[in-house]
Amino acid sequence: MQILYLALALFLLVNLGAGMWRILRGPTAADRMMAAQLFGTTAVAVLLLLAQATGKPALSDVALVFALLAAVTTVAFVRRAWTDQGANNESE
Amino acid sequence: MNPNDTLSTALLIAGAIFFLAGTVGLLRFPDVYTRLHAITKADNVGLGLVVMGLAVQAETWAEAGKLLLIWCLVLLAGASVSHLIARGALTRGIKLWRR
């Protein structure tokens, strides 16, 4: 089972790497923030898998904090940091 | 392999497939709204299946409860965040994708 946990954690990390492309490309700030949101969720899954694989339950506390903070960052982005610039230059 | 392990393996792999679908959707879909649709799949179902697969293996109820709590938090956050981003994108005049 441990091999499976580690393999899946690695697979999710590769997913994260692929998602980086969307952060680079944009085109709007919202797209970048959504990629960050997906990273947060994937990180929670990776941490839970690692907690089970290594037998360190503290890692699932880290996942809990990630789950809490992911929501706060995006709400802060929408309410405070999302300016209109870049809204009209959608290239796709 | 005992039945617990089999069930857990199936759930974990199904969860990973949903994460893959979310990432592919994020990369391939044409505008903000369709990408939002893709990432909520990973958020809700992908993490849900991973959490269920791990909860099957949990030794105490408290452990399984904590996993479920994490999933519920992500569900709550995902739903409100998707709504906020979609509404924000509409009010900022980001156009809907048309073929």
mmCIF file of C-alpha atoms in Angstrom:
data_model
loop_
_atom_site.group_PDB
_atom_site.id
_atom_site.type_symbol
_atom_site.label_atom_id
_atom_site.label_comp_id
_atom_site.label_asym_id
_atom_site.label_seq_id
_atom_site.Cartn_x
_atom_site.Cartn_y
_atom_site.Cartn_z
ATOM 1 C CA MET A 1 0.000 0.000 0.000
ATOM 2 C CA GLN A 2 2.823 2.363 0.834
ATOM 3 C CA ILE A 3 4.147 2.180 -2.721
ATOM 4 C CA LEU A 4 0.685 3.110 -4.013
ATOM 5 C CA TYR A 5 0.445 6.117 -1.679
ATOM 6 C CA LEU A 6 3.844 7.391 -2.740
ATOM 7 C CA ALA A 7 3.178 6.756 -6.421
ATOM 8 C CA LEU A 8 -0.123 8.641 -6.263
ATOM 9 C CA ALA A 9 1.494 11.525 -4.382
ATOM 10 C CA LEU A 10 4.130 11.725 -7.109
ATOM 11 C CA PHE A 11 1.444 11.592 -9.796
ATOM 12 C CA LEU A 12 -0.412 14.496 -8.164
ATOM 13 C CA LEU A 13 2.841 16.455 -7.989
ATOM 14 C CA VAL A 14 3.314 15.932 -11.740
ATOM 15 C CA ASN A 15 -0.225 17.280 -12.159
ATOM 16 C CA LEU A 16 0.830 20.369 -10.232
ATOM 17 C CA GLY A 17 3.795 20.813 -12.528
ATOM 18 C CA ALA A 18 1.511 20.686 -15.548
ATOM 19 C CA GLY A 19 -0.806 23.230 -13.935
ATOM 20 C CA MET A 20 2.108 25.686 -13.718
ATOM 21 C CA TRP A 21 1.633 26.277 -17.430
ATOM 22 C CA ARG A 22 -1.716 27.954 -16.773
ATOM 23 C CA ILE A 23 -0.100 30.253 -14.200
ATOM 24 C CA LEU A 24 2.496 31.290 -16.767
ATOM 25 C CA ARG A 25 -0.010 31.773 -19.578
ATOM 26 C CA GLY A 26 -2.837 33.511 -17.731
ATOM 27 C CA PRO A 27 -4.417 35.206 -19.646
ATOM 28 C CA THR A 28 -6.433 36.870 -16.860
ATOM 29 C CA ALA A 29 -5.598 37.164 -13.179
ATOM 30 C CA ALA A 30 -8.600 34.963 -12.423
ATOM 31 C CA ASP A 31 -7.087 32.089 -14.404
ATOM 32 C CA ARG A 32 -3.891 32.317 -12.399
ATOM 33 C CA MET A 33 -5.816 32.386 -9.145
ATOM 34 C CA MET A 34 -7.864 29.351 -10.183
ATOM 35 C CA ALA A 35 -4.654 27.463 -10.879
ATOM 36 C CA ALA A 36 -3.487 28.423 -7.392
ATOM 37 C CA GLN A 37 -6.774 27.160 -6.006
ATOM 38 C CA LEU A 38 -6.266 23.822 -7.766
ATOM 39 C CA PHE A 39 -2.712 23.689 -6.376
ATOM 40 C CA GLY A 40 -4.111 24.150 -2.878
ATOM 41 C CA THR A 41 -6.531 21.269 -3.248
ATOM 42 C CA THR A 42 -3.917 19.017 -4.806
ATOM 43 C CA ALA A 43 -1.481 19.895 -2.035
ATOM 44 C CA VAL A 44 -4.081 18.818 0.523
ATOM 45 C CA ALA A 45 -4.424 15.463 -1.243
ATOM 46 C CA VAL A 46 -0.642 15.023 -1.493
ATOM 47 C CA LEU A 47 -0.196 15.804 2.209
ATOM 48 C CA LEU A 48 -2.913 13.355 3.233
ATOM 49 C CA LEU A 49 -1.317 10.627 1.109
ATOM 50 C CA LEU A 50 2.119 11.350 2.568
ATOM 51 C CA ALA A 51 0.693 11.362 6.107
ATOM 52 C CA GLN A 52 -0.618 7.859 5.504
ATOM 53 C CA ALA A 53 2.507 6.654 3.688
ATOM 54 C CA THR A 54 5.025 7.866 6.256
ATOM 55 C CA GLY A 55 2.860 7.319 9.331
ATOM 56 C CA LYS A 56 3.236 10.929 10.455
ATOM 57 C CA PRO A 57 -0.252 12.148 11.448
ATOM 58 C CA ALA A 58 1.070 15.710 11.886
ATOM 59 C CA LEU A 59 1.057 16.049 8.090
ATOM 60 C CA SER A 60 -2.728 15.804 8.041
ATOM 61 C CA ASP A 61 -2.837 18.822 10.388
ATOM 62 C CA VAL A 62 -0.781 20.658 7.784
ATOM 63 C CA ALA A 63 -3.372 19.616 5.196
ATOM 64 C CA LEU A 64 -6.131 21.022 7.418
ATOM 65 C CA VAL A 65 -4.347 24.384 7.588
ATOM 66 C CA PHE A 66 -3.892 24.356 3.797
ATOM 67 C CA ALA A 67 -7.602 23.733 3.331
ATOM 68 C CA LEU A 68 -8.396 26.709 5.574
ATOM 69 C CA LEU A 69 -5.897 29.090 3.990
ATOM 70 C CA ALA A 70 -6.775 28.235 0.380
ATOM 71 C CA ALA A 71 -10.243 29.711 0.879
ATOM 72 C CA VAL A 72 -8.925 32.849 2.576
ATOM 73 C CA THR A 73 -6.398 33.600 -0.185
ATOM 74 C CA THR A 74 -8.934 33.423 -2.981
ATOM 75 C CA VAL A 75 -11.537 35.485 -1.136
ATOM 76 C CA ALA A 76 -8.838 38.094 -0.439
ATOM 77 C CA PHE A 77 -7.898 38.034 -4.129
ATOM 78 C CA VAL A 78 -11.479 38.567 -5.350
ATOM 79 C CA ARG A 79 -12.289 41.298 -2.822
ATOM 80 C CA ARG A 80 -8.989 43.187 -2.710
ATOM 81 C CA ALA A 81 -6.406 42.375 -5.357
ATOM 82 C CA TRP A 82 -8.407 41.773 -8.520
ATOM 83 C CA THR A 83 -8.089 44.881 -10.660
ATOM 84 C CA ASP A 84 -9.760 45.359 -14.024
ATOM 85 C CA GLN A 85 -6.511 45.479 -15.962
ATOM 86 C CA GLY A 86 -6.002 42.445 -18.112
ATOM 87 C CA ALA A 87 -9.719 41.723 -18.234
ATOM 88 C CA ASN A 88 -10.005 42.698 -21.883
ATOM 89 C CA ASN A 89 -6.911 41.192 -23.419
ATOM 90 C CA GLU A 90 -8.092 37.623 -23.613
ATOM 91 C CA SER A 91 -6.015 36.015 -26.295
ATOM 92 C CA GLU A 92 -7.919 32.732 -26.471
ATOM 93 C CA MET B 1 -4.785 -8.165 -0.497
ATOM 94 C CA ASN B 2 -7.630 -7.825 1.971
ATOM 95 C CA PRO B 3 -10.917 -6.211 0.910
ATOM 96 C CA ASN B 4 -10.088 -2.939 2.695
ATOM 97 C CA ASP B 5 -6.928 -2.509 0.666
ATOM 98 C CA THR B 6 -8.730 -3.297 -2.571
ATOM 99 C CA LEU B 7 -11.488 -0.779 -1.875
ATOM 100 C CA SER B 8 -8.963 1.833 -0.812
ATOM 101 C CA THR B 9 -6.842 1.293 -3.936
ATOM 102 C CA ALA B 10 -9.858 1.642 -6.216
ATOM 103 C CA LEU B 11 -11.024 4.853 -4.499
ATOM 104 C CA LEU B 12 -7.550 6.411 -4.507
ATOM 105 C CA ILE B 13 -6.975 5.690 -8.194
ATOM 106 C CA ALA B 14 -10.422 7.044 -9.094
ATOM 107 C CA GLY B 15 -9.578 10.200 -7.137
ATOM 108 C CA ALA B 16 -6.291 10.584 -8.989
ATOM 109 C CA ILE B 17 -8.137 10.295 -12.314
ATOM 110 C CA PHE B 18 -10.411 13.159 -11.289
ATOM 111 C CA PHE B 19 -7.390 15.270 -10.366
ATOM 112 C CA LEU B 20 -5.922 14.527 -13.781
ATOM 113 C CA ALA B 21 -9.226 15.545 -15.400
ATOM 114 C CA GLY B 22 -9.195 18.797 -13.428
ATOM 115 C CA THR B 23 -5.664 19.642 -14.528
ATOM 116 C CA VAL B 24 -6.322 18.773 -18.175
ATOM 117 C CA GLY B 25 -9.498 20.894 -18.066
ATOM 118 C CA LEU B 26 -7.612 23.809 -16.553
ATOM 119 C CA LEU B 27 -5.068 23.642 -19.352
ATOM 120 C CA ARG B 28 -7.394 22.943 -22.285
ATOM 121 C CA PHE B 29 -10.682 24.761 -21.671
ATOM 122 C CA PRO B 30 -11.167 28.081 -23.470
ATOM 123 C CA ASP B 31 -12.308 30.657 -20.873
ATOM 124 C CA VAL B 32 -12.552 31.474 -17.171
ATOM 125 C CA TYR B 33 -15.984 29.943 -16.678
ATOM 126 C CA THR B 34 -15.275 26.611 -18.336
ATOM 127 C CA ARG B 35 -11.989 26.322 -16.434
ATOM 128 C CA LEU B 36 -13.879 26.977 -13.230
ATOM 129 C CA HIS B 37 -16.074 24.024 -14.140
ATOM 130 C CA ALA B 38 -12.976 21.845 -14.570
ATOM 131 C CA ILE B 39 -11.231 22.702 -11.308
ATOM 132 C CA THR B 40 -14.301 22.116 -9.167
ATOM 133 C CA LYS B 41 -14.260 18.494 -10.357
ATOM 134 C CA ALA B 42 -10.803 18.064 -8.843
ATOM 135 C CA ASP B 43 -11.769 19.977 -5.706
ATOM 136 C CA ASN B 44 -14.938 18.121 -4.881
ATOM 137 C CA VAL B 45 -14.870 14.639 -6.355
ATOM 138 C CA GLY B 46 -11.118 14.082 -6.670
ATOM 139 C CA LEU B 47 -10.307 15.045 -3.098
ATOM 140 C CA GLY B 48 -13.500 13.330 -1.897
ATOM 141 C CA LEU B 49 -12.449 9.999 -3.386
ATOM 142 C CA VAL B 50 -8.896 10.327 -2.060
ATOM 143 C CA VAL B 51 -10.257 11.134 1.415
ATOM 144 C CA MET B 52 -12.637 8.168 1.298
ATOM 145 C CA GLY B 53 -9.843 5.877 0.146
ATOM 146 C CA LEU B 54 -7.707 6.978 3.103
ATOM 147 C CA ALA B 55 -10.601 6.931 5.585
ATOM 148 C CA VAL B 56 -11.118 3.228 4.811
ATOM 149 C CA GLN B 57 -7.571 2.663 6.111
ATOM 150 C CA ALA B 58 -7.922 4.855 9.213
ATOM 151 C CA GLU B 59 -7.461 3.056 12.517
ATOM 152 C CA THR B 60 -9.709 5.203 14.703
ATOM 153 C CA TRP B 61 -12.959 7.047 14.064
ATOM 154 C CA ALA B 62 -11.243 10.289 15.049
ATOM 155 C CA GLU B 63 -8.770 9.929 12.197
ATOM 156 C CA ALA B 64 -11.523 9.240 9.666
ATOM 157 C CA GLY B 65 -13.522 12.170 11.081
ATOM 158 C CA LYS B 66 -10.583 14.519 10.621
ATOM 159 C CA LEU B 67 -10.203 13.432 6.996
ATOM 160 C CA LEU B 68 -13.897 14.085 6.404
ATOM 161 C CA LEU B 69 -13.598 17.464 8.135
ATOM 162 C CA ILE B 70 -10.783 18.451 5.764
ATOM 163 C CA TRP B 71 -12.893 17.427 2.782
ATOM 164 C CA CYS B 72 -15.919 19.369 4.058
ATOM 165 C CA LEU B 73 -13.759 22.476 4.498
ATOM 166 C CA VAL B 74 -12.482 22.182 0.932
ATOM 167 C CA LEU B 75 -16.039 21.660 -0.344
ATOM 168 C CA LEU B 76 -17.270 24.760 1.444
ATOM 169 C CA ALA B 77 -14.300 26.816 0.267
ATOM 170 C CA GLY B 78 -14.515 25.501 -3.293
ATOM 171 C CA ALA B 79 -18.189 26.305 -3.653
ATOM 172 C CA SER B 80 -17.921 29.866 -2.329
ATOM 173 C CA VAL B 81 -14.703 30.595 -4.203
ATOM 174 C CA SER B 82 -16.104 29.387 -7.556
ATOM 175 C CA HIS B 83 -19.148 31.563 -7.048
ATOM 176 C CA LEU B 84 -17.040 34.602 -6.147
ATOM 177 C CA ILE B 85 -14.699 34.184 -9.125
ATOM 178 C CA ALA B 86 -17.552 33.643 -11.593
ATOM 179 C CA ARG B 87 -19.453 36.691 -10.342
ATOM 180 C CA GLY B 88 -16.289 38.785 -10.235
ATOM 181 C CA ALA B 89 -15.425 37.793 -13.809
ATOM 182 C CA LEU B 90 -18.921 38.713 -15.006
ATOM 183 C CA THR B 91 -18.916 42.135 -13.336
ATOM 184 C CA ARG B 92 -15.432 42.845 -14.695
ATOM 185 C CA GLY B 93 -16.656 42.189 -18.207
ATOM 186 C CA ILE B 94 -14.774 39.007 -19.036
ATOM 187 C CA LYS B 95 -16.652 37.629 -21.985
ATOM 188 C CA LEU B 96 -18.262 34.232 -22.185
ATOM 189 C CA TRP B 97 -16.702 31.870 -24.665
ATOM 190 C CA ARG B 98 -18.550 31.480 -27.957
ATOM 191 C CA ARG B 99 -17.630 29.004 -30.619
#
